[in-house]
Amino acid sequence: MSEASRYSVLFEPVQIGPVTARNRFFQVPHCNGMGHVRPQAEAAMRAMKAEGGWAVVSNQETEIHPTSDLSPFAENRLWDARDIPALRLMTEAVHDKGALAAIELVHNGNHAQNLFSRAPVLAPSDMSVSAAFPKQARAMDKSDIRDLRRWHREAAIRARDAGFDIIYVYAGHDMTLPQHFMLPHMNQRSDEYGGCLENRVRLTRELIEETHDAVGDTCAVAFRFAVDEMLGSDGMQAAEEGRAVVEMLAEMPDLWDVNVSNWANDSMTTRFQPQDGYQNDYTAFVKSVTSKPVVGVGRLTSPDTMVSLIRKGQLDLIGAARPSIADPFLPEKIREGRIDEIRECIGCNICVMADSVGAPIRCTQNPTMGEEWRRGWHPERIAPKAAQSDALVVGAGPAGLECAMQLARRGYQVTIAEASDAPGGRVLRESGLPGLGAWMRVADYRLNDLRQRGNVQIFTQSALSKEDVLELGIPNVFVATGSRWRADGIGRNTLRNPPKIAGNTTVLTPDDIMMGTHPSDGTVAIYDDDHAYIAGVLAEKLALDGHHVIFVTPESLVSSFTVLTLEQHRIQARLLELGVEIICNHTLSALNAEKMQIACCFTENIREIGCRSAVLVTERLRETALYDALQDQGLTTRELIGDAAGPALIADAVYAGHMAARNFERAQADINQDWFRREIISLAEGGTP
Ligand code: ADP
Ligand code: SF4
């Protein structure tokens, strides 16, 4: 069977109420840090998915009223008719590429803090706002509920007027009022909206009915529902009330969009859930209860898994947020049988991180994500070469590989030199750590592309010196030599008082452990002043290897940055389960062969912990020796990229490599002209729309 016919079931149209999806690929709503603040950027990003073959492209949670104000986060907004033009940018752009546009209407209840609107916060019962913020929501009375229903209905009409084809009622992620009403711990009401499940579902039922009534002749009504909270008997379970809700509402929506909550469960990282399709165990029952089409998610990137989900009758539509971010052209590549060209999501949640800090979306695998409008970047297209030049890329980590791949796509003759035995740089090293195997996809995707090109040569075991580079005679050199972890304990919290490290101490860095060095027997102390995932993952590895591990950090949580990737709670739990001793709020002050001396961040009181070796995870030193040596050597291009230019996330290294390749031989005046396009509020009409 040809690949195209093997996957043909994925390209059958699906009727969703009054509208028809051209195939089974459905980009479910996902946040992106653009929203009402950067609507042109969001429209262009969504349109790219439509161009890439998705049949339905959704926006993100769209606040229906000032009482659901998610500021300072940049979600979508439809408080009144003045918000329509910004949303219409997206529907027109998506329609232009042949896809349906869906909108996720939301009232966030006590998940909103209303910091911009300063409106009262609403909830089924009196309770705190969900964030650690000194504010409480008030129990909605009957008139509040009537108001909410009216706001939702009016927002649905505005959504239709903005051009949306599918309109969501949203009860998921532990973030929305309809779900809050369903959950007994959030709903202590004694009226017809509280008590038995029938009553707790009443609000949802009304919202679905009223949305149908308002716009159902032209728009489909989707219901997004988290069937299971993954809390066992402490929460909503697919086998019990989750199923009962689906049975009660089975034929009411035109489409069931089902998942698990909360967001950390729905968007599980590969570190904690490596399996694609991992939500099927929870959501598979839905199709047996309803005759309406069902869309589900679970980091689905394998077309074979997709086909099997359709054939087994578990889903009608293949839902994706992250796989569509990593590869907006996933459907097109499957349709054309270009399976090995799929840029697979690695499940790192750097996309989530950006939204969580209110910054525009980015992606480790797809450096063009979020740059469609402001830089005009296309994930599959890049300008052809400007001249007959050759390029040398030194270092085959994420930056070097991305730079080389894009230069090769532009048509340049590219030589890659890598010092070690195999390409991959930091992703090769890090992917050997527990749970990080998927990191290697960053290198694999690029190597697969590079190896099929006639204009690329890759050399390993080739540590280049200045003389080697000059001897090669290639005038354009991109230096992507990366960085190495420092061993002196200097980091953001020890800059003023560098730790005193005795000469006979066994100090290891993350590089040492990743390259196979084993700490001596006895306790290993890990000092983390980096706060991303590395120190936590090293603690996990060393504990699994049988070491007694003490984890010290100046932060109040282990791997605190990973709160933003939705996995901090899992990391800390895993370390505790493995017997790792955790000491927070302490900085490193001294170290010798027998003990580590640490100081309380608040009182500066000193404490000593016994250890035979220490792993210091603080900062990285840039590898710039080659770059420095190549100065004034007559090269046409000498550019430092990736971690060698500024150690950061893998996503940043890939981005830097991509940028360098795009800008190569581009007129300097164009590069200098502006960093990127910005969405600046025009005050020409007095600033009031
Ligand atoms: P980045 O994240 O910026 O891509 P990495 O540290 O992942 O950086 O990769 C840098 C790569 O460069 C490493 O694989 C390293 O072995 C290689 N490298 C460093 N110096 C040289 C050199 N002089 N010649 C060839 N390769 C080098
Ligand atoms: Fe996947 Fe990571 Fe890209 Fe998000 S940032 S889409 S998790 S590869």
XYZ file of C-alpha atoms and ligand atoms in Angstrom:
724
model
C 0.000 0.000 0.000
C 1.413 3.432 -0.878
C 1.969 5.810 2.020
C -0.634 8.145 0.593
C -3.361 5.458 0.557
C -2.241 4.060 3.916
C -3.123 7.400 5.457
C -6.060 8.283 3.203
C -8.560 7.808 6.043
C -7.010 10.882 7.664
C -8.042 12.975 4.701
C -11.738 12.155 4.690
C -14.019 15.148 5.314
C -15.933 15.280 8.595
C -19.308 16.944 9.067
C -19.438 19.066 12.221
C -22.982 20.398 12.626
C -23.582 22.870 9.793
C -19.918 23.002 8.677
C -17.566 20.509 7.056
C -13.924 19.945 7.947
C -11.930 19.122 4.805
C -9.985 16.372 6.614
C -9.460 14.967 10.115
C -6.671 17.292 11.293
C -7.905 19.616 13.998
C -5.720 22.208 15.680
C -7.363 22.454 19.074
C -7.228 25.751 20.969
C -3.795 26.631 22.349
C -2.359 29.672 24.079
C 0.385 31.620 22.366
C 1.184 34.845 24.217
C -0.124 36.936 21.298
C -3.901 37.186 21.622
C -5.565 40.546 21.944
C -2.201 42.241 22.425
C -0.685 40.983 19.140
C -3.629 40.040 16.889
C -1.796 40.312 13.552
C 0.883 37.950 14.806
C -1.748 35.483 15.983
C -3.650 35.666 12.686
C -0.496 34.932 10.683
C 0.508 32.064 12.983
C -2.953 30.460 12.725
C -3.018 30.971 8.959
C 0.249 29.057 8.701
C -1.464 26.026 10.237
C -4.289 26.373 7.700
C -1.734 26.525 4.906
C -0.090 23.440 6.360
C -3.281 21.463 5.869
C -5.150 21.586 9.191
C -8.871 21.425 8.486
C -9.825 23.328 11.622
C -7.686 25.992 13.242
C -8.787 27.206 16.656
C -7.767 30.331 18.498
C -7.141 30.263 22.249
C -9.239 30.945 25.293
C -11.253 34.055 24.528
C -12.472 36.064 27.496
C -16.156 36.852 27.081
C -16.426 39.576 29.724
C -14.346 41.860 32.017
C -15.157 39.493 34.911
C -12.963 36.951 33.106
C -9.875 39.087 32.671
C -6.648 37.081 32.429
C -4.329 40.088 32.345
C -1.356 40.267 32.241
C -1.500 37.206 30.003
C -2.175 37.772 26.334
C -5.198 35.611 25.630
C -7.941 36.467 23.155
C -10.679 38.881 24.162
C -14.262 39.399 23.041
C -15.706 41.623 25.721
C -17.694 43.654 23.228
C -18.059 44.451 19.525
C -14.877 46.528 19.485
C -12.914 43.302 19.808
C -14.374 41.846 16.597
C -11.973 43.405 14.031
C -8.881 41.926 15.712
C -10.442 38.457 15.691
C -11.631 38.860 12.130
C -7.974 39.130 11.082
C -7.613 35.495 12.076
C -10.816 34.135 10.553
C -10.116 35.801 7.211
C -6.517 34.580 7.159
C -7.547 31.025 8.078
C -10.418 30.939 5.567
C -8.074 32.225 2.907
C -6.061 29.014 3.306
C -9.128 26.776 3.162
C -9.608 25.897 6.839
C -12.434 26.409 9.318
C -11.838 28.811 12.199
C -12.868 27.894 15.746
C -13.090 30.130 18.805
C -12.826 28.996 22.404
C -15.153 31.199 24.426
C -14.265 31.179 28.087
C -15.302 32.457 31.451
C -12.459 31.672 33.800
C -14.260 32.085 37.125
C -11.758 32.137 39.984
C -8.905 31.317 37.602
C -9.080 34.983 36.546
C -7.913 37.664 38.914
C -9.372 40.604 36.956
C -6.245 42.641 37.526
C -6.906 44.930 34.569
C -10.679 45.249 34.813
C -10.798 45.219 38.632
C -14.182 43.517 38.286
C -15.431 41.141 40.981
C -14.252 37.535 40.632
C -17.021 34.964 40.189
C -17.273 31.328 41.253
C -19.971 28.750 42.047
C -19.269 29.236 45.781
C -17.181 31.608 47.867
C -13.492 30.718 47.481
C -10.017 32.125 46.907
C -8.755 32.877 43.427
C -6.744 29.902 42.199
C -3.404 31.760 42.066
C -1.532 32.614 45.271
C -3.013 36.088 45.366
C -4.900 37.655 48.288
C -8.275 37.831 46.619
C -11.514 35.852 46.838
C -14.254 35.089 44.389
C -17.871 35.536 45.385
C -20.533 32.892 44.962
C -22.650 33.724 41.930
C -26.288 34.437 42.710
C -29.089 33.709 40.263
C -28.756 37.064 38.555
C -24.996 36.501 38.106
C -25.793 33.190 36.422
C -28.345 34.866 34.160
C -25.748 37.520 33.320
C -23.125 34.894 32.545
C -25.498 33.103 30.178
C -26.279 36.382 28.448
C -22.576 37.297 28.145
C -21.849 33.901 26.641
C -24.722 34.163 24.175
C -23.725 37.675 23.127
C -20.102 36.603 22.744
C -21.207 33.699 20.531
C -23.054 36.130 18.264
C -20.006 38.404 18.120
C -17.853 35.360 17.346
C -20.126 34.454 14.458
C -19.952 38.067 13.244
C -16.158 37.863 13.423
C -16.355 34.948 10.986
C -15.836 31.903 13.197
C -17.288 28.593 12.000
C -17.062 26.626 15.255
C -17.857 28.093 18.659
C -16.729 26.401 21.836
C -18.336 25.996 25.191
C -15.365 25.232 27.406
C -15.284 23.155 30.580
C -11.715 22.081 31.080
C -8.215 22.578 32.430
C -9.618 23.431 35.886
C -9.797 26.963 34.514
C -13.399 27.556 33.513
C -16.687 28.257 35.243
C -18.752 25.483 33.605
C -16.218 22.941 34.884
C -16.026 24.645 38.287
C -19.794 24.212 38.607
C -19.404 20.487 37.865
C -16.734 19.813 40.492
C -18.152 19.124 43.969
C -15.184 20.657 45.794
C -15.814 23.963 44.006
C -19.598 23.883 44.103
C -21.273 23.825 47.499
C -24.523 25.339 46.268
C -27.871 24.155 47.542
C -29.963 25.521 44.653
C -30.673 23.892 41.270
C -27.055 24.551 40.185
C -25.535 22.525 43.034
C -25.816 19.124 44.662
C -26.489 16.223 42.294
C -24.570 15.922 39.029
C -27.647 16.844 37.000
C -27.705 20.178 38.840
C -23.959 20.732 38.593
C -24.137 20.190 34.824
C -27.113 22.531 34.445
C -25.033 25.606 33.586
C -23.124 23.737 30.881
C -26.353 22.394 29.421
C -27.808 25.900 29.299
C -24.691 27.340 27.670
C -24.651 24.675 24.955
C -28.378 25.097 24.295
C -28.161 28.868 24.186
C -25.115 28.879 21.918
C -26.975 26.591 19.517
C -29.971 28.847 19.722
C -27.889 31.972 19.047
C -25.651 30.792 16.210
C -26.352 27.110 15.551
C -27.872 27.646 12.101
C -24.503 28.726 10.686
C -21.888 27.761 13.284
C -21.083 24.422 14.867
C -21.119 24.285 18.659
C -18.170 22.420 20.153
C -17.936 21.329 23.751
C -14.462 21.001 25.256
C -14.645 18.790 28.294
C -12.005 17.333 30.588
C -13.338 13.848 31.275
C -10.826 13.074 34.019
C -8.764 15.137 36.454
C -6.201 12.341 36.915
C -6.684 12.549 40.674
C -8.275 9.151 41.136
C -11.227 9.227 43.499
C -10.283 12.762 44.626
C -11.471 14.230 41.332
C -13.640 13.816 38.253
C -12.980 10.363 36.785
C -13.656 9.183 33.255
C -15.128 5.955 34.605
C -17.618 7.728 36.845
C -18.898 11.323 36.677
C -16.826 12.071 33.556
C -18.740 9.398 31.677
C -22.029 10.427 33.243
C -21.567 13.992 31.956
C -20.924 12.709 28.424
C -24.030 10.528 28.676
C -26.166 13.440 29.862
C -25.041 15.790 27.097
C -24.204 13.186 24.434
C -26.087 14.589 21.444
C -26.137 18.247 22.468
C -22.908 19.653 21.021
C -22.002 19.241 17.344
C -18.501 18.195 18.396
C -16.930 16.712 21.503
C -13.373 17.939 22.189
C -12.229 15.723 25.056
C -9.090 15.699 27.157
C -7.878 15.454 30.747
C -7.290 18.258 33.221
C -5.501 20.173 34.591
C -3.237 21.778 31.990
C -0.175 19.988 33.408
C -1.912 16.677 32.753
C -3.254 17.655 29.357
C 0.133 19.016 28.187
C 2.313 16.445 29.904
C 6.014 16.690 29.046
C 7.822 13.713 27.491
C 9.923 13.532 30.641
C 6.869 12.313 32.512
C 4.827 10.857 29.672
C 6.877 9.677 26.693
C 3.980 7.902 24.971
C 2.055 9.671 22.213
C -1.693 9.176 22.428
C -1.406 8.983 26.206
C -4.904 10.402 26.785
C -6.698 7.620 24.940
C -7.109 5.514 28.057
C -9.271 8.285 29.469
C -11.098 9.571 26.400
C -11.637 6.455 24.269
C -15.106 5.774 25.718
C -16.599 9.035 24.471
C -17.232 7.869 20.926
C -19.260 4.908 22.174
C -21.612 7.276 24.001
C -22.275 9.906 21.326
C -22.958 9.883 17.601
C -21.327 13.312 17.280
C -17.727 13.642 16.046
C -15.016 13.438 18.693
C -11.606 15.113 18.699
C -8.884 14.141 21.157
C -5.238 14.938 21.802
C -2.092 13.403 23.324
C 0.992 14.748 21.493
C -0.051 12.850 18.372
C 2.698 12.982 15.745
C 2.765 9.450 14.343
C 0.442 8.974 11.349
C 0.198 5.251 12.117
C -1.103 6.006 15.613
C -3.543 8.489 14.098
C -4.884 5.948 11.629
C -5.260 3.345 14.333
C -7.213 5.766 16.561
C -9.634 6.420 13.715
C -9.914 2.755 12.726
C -10.430 1.603 16.305
C -13.294 4.083 16.519
C -11.756 6.115 19.330
C -11.571 9.458 17.516
C -13.019 11.134 14.430
C -10.609 14.030 14.366
C -6.908 14.106 15.253
C -6.459 16.940 17.701
C -3.149 18.682 18.204
C -1.748 21.734 19.850
C 1.972 21.036 20.346
C 2.429 18.826 17.265
C 0.925 21.661 15.201
C 3.301 24.155 16.796
C 6.374 22.031 16.119
C 5.190 21.333 12.575
C 2.409 23.474 11.119
C 2.746 21.389 7.928
C 2.194 18.014 9.609
C -1.010 17.237 7.633
C 0.509 18.202 4.302
C 3.590 16.088 4.947
C 1.421 13.075 5.768
C -0.772 13.680 2.728
C 2.274 13.762 0.486
C 3.866 10.737 2.173
C 6.796 12.812 3.464
C 6.671 11.138 6.864
C 10.374 11.448 7.643
C 10.140 15.213 7.120
C 7.793 15.657 10.078
C 9.345 17.896 12.714
C 8.226 16.026 15.794
C 7.380 17.835 18.996
C 9.848 16.875 21.720
C 7.397 17.542 24.570
C 9.579 20.125 26.334
C 6.802 22.713 26.917
C 8.948 25.710 26.042
C 5.890 26.841 24.056
C 3.886 26.754 27.277
C 6.650 28.595 29.124
C 6.375 31.588 26.797
C 2.637 31.918 27.306
C 3.098 31.492 31.044
C 5.276 34.593 31.175
C 3.107 36.583 28.734
C 5.684 36.448 25.919
C 4.952 35.442 22.310
C 5.079 31.731 21.625
C 8.302 29.966 20.605
C 9.159 26.346 19.959
C 12.325 24.313 20.389
C 11.787 22.390 17.157
C 10.238 25.122 15.026
C 12.208 28.378 15.161
C 9.707 30.108 12.859
C 6.859 29.672 15.361
C 5.696 33.130 16.423
C 7.778 34.831 13.721
C 5.292 34.438 10.853
C 4.051 38.026 10.965
C 6.787 40.004 12.657
C 9.668 38.566 10.617
C 7.774 36.990 7.729
C 9.305 33.562 8.400
C 7.750 30.477 6.848
C 8.516 27.060 8.371
C 8.959 25.374 4.999
C 10.283 28.135 2.793
C 13.447 30.189 2.869
C 14.989 32.554 0.326
C 17.400 30.917 -2.140
C 21.082 31.719 -1.906
C 22.200 35.182 -2.893
C 25.550 34.151 -4.417
C 27.779 31.157 -5.151
C 29.291 31.038 -1.676
C 30.416 28.142 0.479
C 29.841 28.005 4.223
C 31.579 26.193 7.057
C 29.653 25.479 10.243
C 31.829 24.529 13.206
C 29.953 22.565 15.843
C 27.003 20.232 15.245
C 24.826 21.078 18.220
C 21.320 22.514 17.821
C 22.621 25.897 16.608
C 25.104 24.489 14.104
C 22.718 21.871 12.725
C 19.856 24.329 12.237
C 22.172 26.890 10.643
C 23.653 24.262 8.324
C 20.257 22.846 7.368
C 18.814 26.220 6.458
C 21.951 27.249 4.549
C 21.758 23.973 2.632
C 18.071 24.566 1.896
C 19.046 27.941 0.502
C 21.367 26.114 -1.870
C 24.766 26.904 -0.397
C 27.531 24.315 -0.316
C 27.818 23.515 3.400
C 30.569 21.804 5.383
C 29.918 20.852 9.006
C 32.787 19.988 11.354
C 32.087 18.437 14.747
C 34.795 17.736 17.308
C 33.195 14.731 18.970
C 32.371 11.259 17.641
C 28.772 12.063 16.784
C 26.706 15.139 15.945
C 24.124 16.532 18.331
C 26.094 18.631 20.820
C 24.157 19.219 24.000
C 21.052 17.347 22.837
C 23.143 14.243 22.289
C 24.537 14.536 25.799
C 21.287 15.504 27.510
C 19.173 12.901 25.724
C 21.079 10.210 27.627
C 19.609 11.451 30.911
C 16.439 9.929 32.414
C 13.309 11.051 30.575
C 15.092 13.285 28.065
C 15.422 10.808 25.188
C 13.091 12.887 22.993
C 15.583 15.782 23.074
C 17.551 13.894 20.388
C 14.735 14.565 17.923
C 16.170 18.096 17.611
C 19.323 16.643 16.052
C 17.678 13.678 14.299
C 15.244 15.819 12.330
C 18.043 18.063 11.089
C 20.505 15.272 10.393
C 17.881 13.393 8.416
C 17.385 16.457 6.251
C 21.106 17.209 5.895
C 22.042 13.645 4.969
C 19.682 13.669 2.018
C 21.192 16.742 0.468
C 23.936 16.665 -2.134
C 25.376 19.985 -1.040
C 26.310 19.016 2.534
C 29.347 17.296 4.032
C 29.394 16.322 7.702
C 32.688 15.514 9.441
C 32.834 14.188 12.991
C 35.995 13.770 15.124
C 37.048 17.044 13.570
C 38.007 19.571 16.229
C 39.030 22.515 14.090
C 41.801 24.938 14.982
C 42.300 28.327 13.359
C 44.841 26.743 11.004
C 42.395 23.983 10.027
C 39.725 26.521 9.197
C 42.045 28.661 7.113
C 43.388 25.619 5.323
C 39.874 24.624 4.298
C 39.666 27.972 2.521
C 35.931 28.433 3.066
C 35.381 32.183 3.460
C 32.136 32.069 5.464
C 32.398 30.525 8.907
C 29.624 30.069 11.444
C 31.058 29.181 14.826
C 28.580 27.130 16.890
C 31.033 25.707 19.386
C 28.652 25.774 22.335
C 29.497 26.059 25.986
C 30.627 23.965 28.945
C 29.451 24.019 32.549
C 31.783 25.864 34.902
C 33.171 24.089 37.972
C 33.836 27.002 40.326
C 30.317 27.387 41.722
C 29.921 30.914 40.420
C 26.371 31.750 39.465
C 23.666 34.338 39.912
C 23.543 33.872 43.700
C 27.292 33.631 44.391
C 28.563 36.561 42.306
C 29.250 38.733 45.363
C 30.760 35.937 47.443
C 32.317 33.260 45.226
C 32.465 29.915 47.048
C 35.775 28.753 48.493
C 36.614 25.370 47.010
C 39.514 23.426 48.541
C 42.069 21.922 46.162
C 41.410 18.266 47.017
C 37.632 18.390 46.415
C 35.889 16.172 43.874
C 33.907 18.675 41.848
C 31.903 17.455 38.892
C 29.937 19.404 36.317
C 26.864 18.278 34.372
C 29.177 17.697 31.386
C 31.284 15.266 33.447
C 28.232 13.230 34.465
C 26.788 13.267 30.949
C 30.133 12.132 29.539
C 30.084 9.136 31.887
C 32.119 10.174 34.946
C 30.780 8.529 38.100
C 30.936 10.314 41.435
C 32.785 8.467 44.183
C 30.755 6.322 46.566
C 29.009 8.111 49.369
C 26.821 11.182 49.419
C 26.760 13.449 46.349
C 25.689 17.049 46.895
C 24.177 18.822 43.898
C 24.160 22.598 44.008
C 21.692 24.148 41.546
C 21.868 27.827 40.712
C 20.642 27.241 37.132
C 17.038 26.330 38.054
C 16.067 24.746 34.729
C 15.792 20.978 34.336
C 19.444 19.823 34.319
C 20.216 19.714 38.046
C 16.931 17.950 38.822
C 17.481 15.379 36.121
C 21.055 14.757 37.312
C 19.756 14.228 40.848
C 17.293 11.708 39.451
C 20.016 9.896 37.522
C 22.434 9.750 40.438
C 19.718 8.546 42.800
C 18.734 5.860 40.281
C 22.424 4.911 40.079
C 22.286 4.211 43.814
C 23.860 7.353 45.254
C 22.619 9.181 48.298
C 21.896 12.637 46.866
C 21.449 15.971 48.632
C 20.010 18.707 46.425
C 20.762 22.300 47.450
C 19.231 25.343 45.785
C 18.884 29.056 46.600
C 15.330 28.877 45.230
C 12.389 27.728 47.329
C 11.543 24.939 44.848
C 13.607 22.330 43.012
C 14.096 23.268 39.314
C 11.957 26.373 39.838
C 11.973 27.392 36.154
C 10.038 24.232 35.360
C 6.929 25.676 36.999
C 6.611 27.371 33.612
C 6.848 24.070 31.728
C 4.176 22.569 33.998
C 6.394 19.859 35.487
C 7.977 21.289 38.639
C 5.589 19.440 40.964
C 6.383 16.160 39.241
C 10.133 16.749 39.401
C 10.093 17.497 43.108
C 7.820 14.542 43.810
C 10.061 12.204 41.836
C 13.193 13.323 43.693
C 11.477 12.918 47.047
C 10.253 9.460 46.065
C 13.814 8.515 45.103
C 15.025 9.539 48.554
C 16.820 12.721 47.441
C 17.257 15.086 50.378
C 16.204 18.616 49.365
C 17.548 21.782 50.975
C 16.020 24.983 49.590
C 16.880 28.650 50.188
C 20.627 28.055 50.604
C 23.615 29.238 48.607
C 26.978 27.546 48.310
C 29.682 29.189 50.408
C 32.490 26.600 50.643
C 33.363 23.074 49.613
C 36.025 20.559 50.534
C 36.617 16.817 50.203
C 34.271 16.010 53.093
C 31.602 18.656 53.273
C 29.705 21.432 51.598
C 29.112 24.635 53.513
C 25.892 26.422 52.647
C 24.349 29.702 53.811
C 20.686 30.464 54.411
C 19.491 33.005 51.822
C 17.609 34.962 54.480
C 19.656 34.782 57.701
C 23.058 33.920 56.183
C 23.390 31.278 58.904
C 25.922 28.663 57.845
C 25.154 24.968 57.756
C 27.371 22.025 56.778
C 26.424 18.876 54.920
C 28.685 15.873 54.567
C 29.444 14.799 50.991
C 32.190 12.918 49.163
C 31.631 14.725 45.867
C 29.719 17.708 44.541
C 28.013 18.476 41.247
C 27.875 22.202 40.579
C 25.147 23.367 38.211
C 25.460 27.113 37.996
C 26.475 28.709 34.702
C 28.132 27.844 31.434
C 31.317 29.187 29.900
C 31.143 30.074 26.233
C 33.510 28.239 23.890
C 34.875 31.174 21.908
C 38.551 30.258 21.436
C 38.171 29.398 17.761
C 36.001 32.406 17.064
C 38.497 34.702 18.757
C 41.429 33.160 16.881
C 39.696 33.715 13.552
C 39.541 37.464 14.026
C 41.342 39.461 11.305
C 42.055 36.356 9.263
C 40.449 37.672 6.111
C 37.208 35.692 6.378
C 34.162 37.144 4.627
C 31.842 35.933 7.385
C 32.811 35.084 10.970
C 29.684 34.681 13.051
C 29.298 33.275 16.556
C 25.936 31.582 17.154
C 24.033 29.559 19.731
C 25.342 28.797 23.197
C 28.798 30.045 22.191
C 27.249 33.490 21.750
C 24.904 33.281 24.758
C 24.122 30.094 26.678
C 20.358 29.644 26.954
C 17.626 27.158 26.081
C 17.948 24.662 23.227
C 15.136 26.659 21.609
C 17.330 29.755 21.670
C 20.258 27.938 20.046
C 18.034 26.613 17.243
C 16.586 30.075 16.775
C 20.044 31.645 16.576
C 21.137 29.105 13.974
C 18.011 29.788 11.938
C 18.433 33.553 12.150
C 22.065 33.380 11.033
C 21.151 31.292 7.987
C 18.280 33.636 7.039
C 20.482 36.714 7.364
C 23.469 35.263 5.506
C 24.281 37.536 2.557
C 21.224 39.633 3.277
C 21.857 43.347 2.813
C 23.110 44.728 6.096
C 20.799 47.708 5.688
C 17.792 45.350 5.674
C 19.021 43.557 8.762
C 19.686 46.818 10.560
C 16.448 48.477 9.495
C 14.388 47.095 12.308
C 14.501 44.131 14.632
C 11.069 43.029 13.592
C 7.619 44.423 12.935
C 5.732 45.514 16.020
C 2.020 45.968 16.634
C 1.927 49.538 17.816
C -1.373 51.048 18.929
C -2.237 53.891 16.604
C -3.340 57.092 18.279
C -4.220 58.708 14.947
C -7.963 58.644 15.711
C -7.502 59.659 19.298
C -6.722 56.086 20.317
C -10.332 55.129 21.083
C -11.884 52.663 18.664
P 24.641 24.892 20.667
O 23.564 24.651 21.680
O 24.973 26.322 20.526
O 24.377 24.225 19.368
P 26.313 22.717 21.700
O 27.149 22.810 22.922
O 25.103 21.880 21.731
O 25.986 24.230 21.289
O 27.175 22.195 20.499
C 28.424 22.690 20.235
C 29.192 21.624 19.482
O 30.389 22.198 18.971
C 29.647 20.470 20.384
O 29.158 19.247 19.849
C 31.168 20.528 20.340
O 31.750 19.224 20.334
C 31.436 21.236 19.039
N 32.730 21.952 18.985
C 33.257 22.774 19.917
N 34.451 23.271 19.504
C 34.676 22.759 18.273
C 35.719 22.892 17.309
N 36.764 23.680 17.527
N 35.633 22.198 16.147
C 34.542 21.411 15.899
N 33.523 21.259 16.766
C 33.577 21.917 17.940
Fe 6.733 20.616 21.337
Fe 8.627 21.789 22.791
Fe 7.815 22.864 20.454
Fe 6.215 22.939 22.552
S 8.209 23.940 22.366
S 5.649 22.360 20.479
S 6.641 20.999 23.537
S 8.867 20.931 20.736
